[in-house]
């Protein structure tokens, strides 16, 4: 089985690019053994697929590097991987007498099993005397595990090459075209395969003129991207503009009920699948922040989505339709309009009306990827709809990869949250069998992929949690450390845990308090500006005055947003006495002197947490310095630079927020610390 | 005398470009008469200059359009213009028996006299029976009347083609090069000649890489611009980078004391004047907002400026050296550093050290072109230095040419201000004989030159006030109306006065109160954001807390800025009881309950003025609607659109500022009006 042409050694070790969680050394336990790629259990030949060729190349590379050997399927091997149509989704892993056999029904699942064994390392093979044999079935919680790239082909005048990208340029595009050399894209697909992600959307959901053409005139460019992803079993999706029939097709309308429009989309889909037979589908941001949508024609989002669904259905394609729809030209004077309500108001009434191949993609919170929000009630409101949970790996509001913020614990909390209370289903239970999991990638052409080397852990964790939402995020981080720093001594492991385990909460401590959100600099969203969005049309307010702060979203006296939740949360959130402290200001407007469950007042909580947040960051800096010599110089230095900025930024957050509330409330710090 | 090649009918009436204050109809009184261009009084031939050729073309055009005639200098003419070496600076105007004779020693002054007669119109010729003959000498108050263009050759990623430009693109540059067709530049020079401005700096004081090359490799492009300006007697200046010896010359330093650096600048200047013999000189922004300067080498600004002065002196060139030097990376926590002090702190000690051909160009206020600031104390602190007053015609902080804000009254107030109190010299008295007047232009490639048609009045007024700072700004506006709308009936004239006369004060009413400044959206500086700059490094704070607001700049308890003024102002500003209301918050931090001289409290003043400001804008809208039919449709419509935006913006200012102070102070409006 020859290695496919797009695979070459360069993909395994890109020059000047960090190997992330697949350094050669991570393959030592498996690469030093005897490996075999087997025929299916029925004795037939393996399907001649690119993915199997990739797998063979992986085995060759690992053994060539570490002294093992690839043997025939009938030979005695330490690890035999083989196709077996009888295995359900995922793969089966059997270990008997030190010999491991993995089997899967399709090549991509078999590739995933390979990386599973790599991840387990020595433990995959070793058993202590007396240990029972192993026979495990590993299947992903959801069939849909996808990353969205907000990459632009042309540099956008405001958003740049990658919207909300903090890791340099795009790995796909440069200067208005798809890059000539896509080996890095294949290397990226390899990283994704190693965490089980098998779909990506290759362009920004805000589709500008140049990017719109990817659907038509420049489809060959998408085909090149798909070809670069294919060896690792990753399928390409495309973000499209609802107005494409007009802007690209020259029609007078984009109305979903217009027969010419429907025909245009069908023809467009036919062309896409003719060019890219394993194409995934379309992602759509409609009627959102200026993007065109069905509202212009008096249609609703089910009408719009179903039209596209009809076009892609013959090809088995999917429509990911984002629920991020709200009024972004709100009047700040109007306290009755509540952006938090918008997605539920728009989408919940449509439950049951979406076609089977429409995924309604719901941001995890009702606002916009804040460090702390309640979980979106939309996720519990559409039982007859394939809802997907949308997360944000790129750290738009969580430090922009200048701050070390490990988001695994945040996502885990969301995934495990039970909208119907104890005993009810979790968010993961809702999304996994339906629309699955999607997230905005944090990858760019930066040497470390993610700007901050430690931000790789977020990309890793998304894949792992999308595969198994019940995983402990600290254990996932531990996997990442083991793979990324294969020779890591204990102190390094402990230090990375110390830096990252609580880093999400640390970020929460020194930024916007008690779930109130935003308070960031408008536009770029980095660094503090307490009133930055207070008088804007964006619908993200805190309403701080000299007496108190917070947004009254109760049914009794506020916007009624609490009513979008099922019991018990509709009542838990409604009452400030039962509302969790960390969400108090999201749901209630309270005096600065209100006493939290923690026993301190709101304003004292602001001071305490902001002082504590800085001290925690200071400890992170010190912790890193103590172990920096244990990692390669480039990693040590990059992390050092970012941590220095994180400390500077945390001090800035602390001082601006504390000063703001001291000036406004007139209430001093009980502990007499310096507030400027 | 043939018309020079660059002049053609197209310059007199550019297609699709508004004629501003030189419509054909404005020439009717003079163009319907017999005109003569005379030989000098000594009988010699007129100097064969391009400017005289221009003047001849002007006479031809005016008479051809309006039925008059150009006759020989010996014929009986209604208006004879002639060169006469005996006339001092400016021109002499004699009228006897209905015949007008103007004479000047140089062609540009004679051209200015032509536009003077045009401006006077019928009144230049008509006298009532019994009126005495006229014999007047008209000379500009200052020899230096200059406009600075912050135009970039390349589009700047943040600032665009024209930094702080609100009238479209640049008339000089497009897409990275000097425009092929510069007829509009010549038409611009014509407008300037008609108001007596005879120097412009053709590129941004923030000199980027592309623009730096104008000094060397691309000098031919500057020569083309100079050639387009020359027919109307306007000389080109160039903004240069202090680091040019390194970035362009490949030297290892830009130190002003390095002999290679000095030689490089001398050679650069030699090349410039060899290419452009009437070149004006260099403008420099050094050690300011990131621009390089002498501080890097431990030198001061006299060292830096004098080095350049030495290089240009052999050619009669000037160095305009800006005094806008301050720490733009200030810590907002540090209340002892005061940006208002910076220019005086840096420059006053250098008085007497600058070379004769150095102009120290001083912004009118100590901060940055705010709608209300005290006059910069630097203007009174450097008696042995050629200081120039820098104004900003482009409305960066005064509505960005979306608001109708006539700045004539503001400038007049500055020019007439007496730093040493009653009986002492005015600012105009200081600057006029020294460095003169410079201003940032508000012109772009917009059809109306200035975006807002009424913003033309600001460009007009700058020229007129630079020529004669004692002019009444309302009278200047009246001139502008007469020229721009030659057939204007009385109601239009009255309406434009009603809209513009008090418009500066109206803008002051509904924006930042009592001289405190800023409160604008960071970056673009349009629209309100009360705390927008409060926690930034820019040094522009208001320090509002729940009790009060303002910056203590007193000697007694504040930054000591008041001490930079001579008596009596150092004492007037020091005492909150004598400090003028409109500057109270610039100099003092006071409680919201502080009672102003006006009798109202600070917070009630905020409410009252913000409500009043909006009502005034509403009246402007109504006033325009009543007369819009009296002007061409394009003017009517553009002004209408801008006034609608002005009203929207004024409402936004009112509501954001009022809400901010209600939330902060807790003190309601005494008159019970709606504050959100």
CSV table of C-alpha atoms in Angstrom, one decimal, chain A residues 146 199-203 215 222 235-240 269 272-273 276 278-284 308 312 315-320 357:
chain,number,residue,atom,x,y,z
A,146,UNK,CA,-16.3,19.7,14.3
A,199,UNK,CA,-14.8,17.8,10.3
A,200,UNK,CA,-13.8,21.4,9.9
A,201,UNK,CA,-15.4,24.4,8.3
A,202,UNK,CA,-12.7,26.1,6.3
A,203,UNK,CA,-13.9,29.7,6.2
A,215,UNK,CA,-18.8,28.1,-3.2
A,222,UNK,CA,-11.9,24.2,-1.5
A,235,UNK,CA,-13.9,16.4,6.0
A,236,UNK,CA,-14.3,19.9,4.8
A,237,UNK,CA,-17.4,22.1,5.3
A,238,UNK,CA,-17.9,25.5,3.9
A,239,UNK,CA,-19.5,28.7,5.4
A,240,UNK,CA,-21.8,30.2,2.9
A,269,UNK,CA,-24.6,21.8,-4.0
A,272,UNK,CA,-19.7,21.0,-4.7
A,273,UNK,CA,-20.2,17.3,-4.2
A,276,UNK,CA,-15.6,16.9,-3.5
A,278,UNK,CA,-16.8,13.5,0.8
A,279,UNK,CA,-17.7,17.1,1.4
A,280,UNK,CA,-19.5,17.7,4.7
A,281,UNK,CA,-21.9,20.5,4.3
A,282,UNK,CA,-22.6,24.2,4.8
A,283,UNK,CA,-22.3,26.4,7.9
A,284,UNK,CA,-24.6,29.5,7.9
A,308,UNK,CA,-30.4,24.6,2.1
A,312,UNK,CA,-27.5,19.1,0.3
A,315,UNK,CA,-25.5,14.1,-1.1
A,316,UNK,CA,-25.8,13.3,2.6
A,317,UNK,CA,-24.7,16.8,3.5
A,318,UNK,CA,-25.4,18.7,6.6
A,319,UNK,CA,-26.5,22.3,7.3
A,320,UNK,CA,-25.0,23.8,10.5
A,357,UNK,CA,-30.0,17.2,8.2
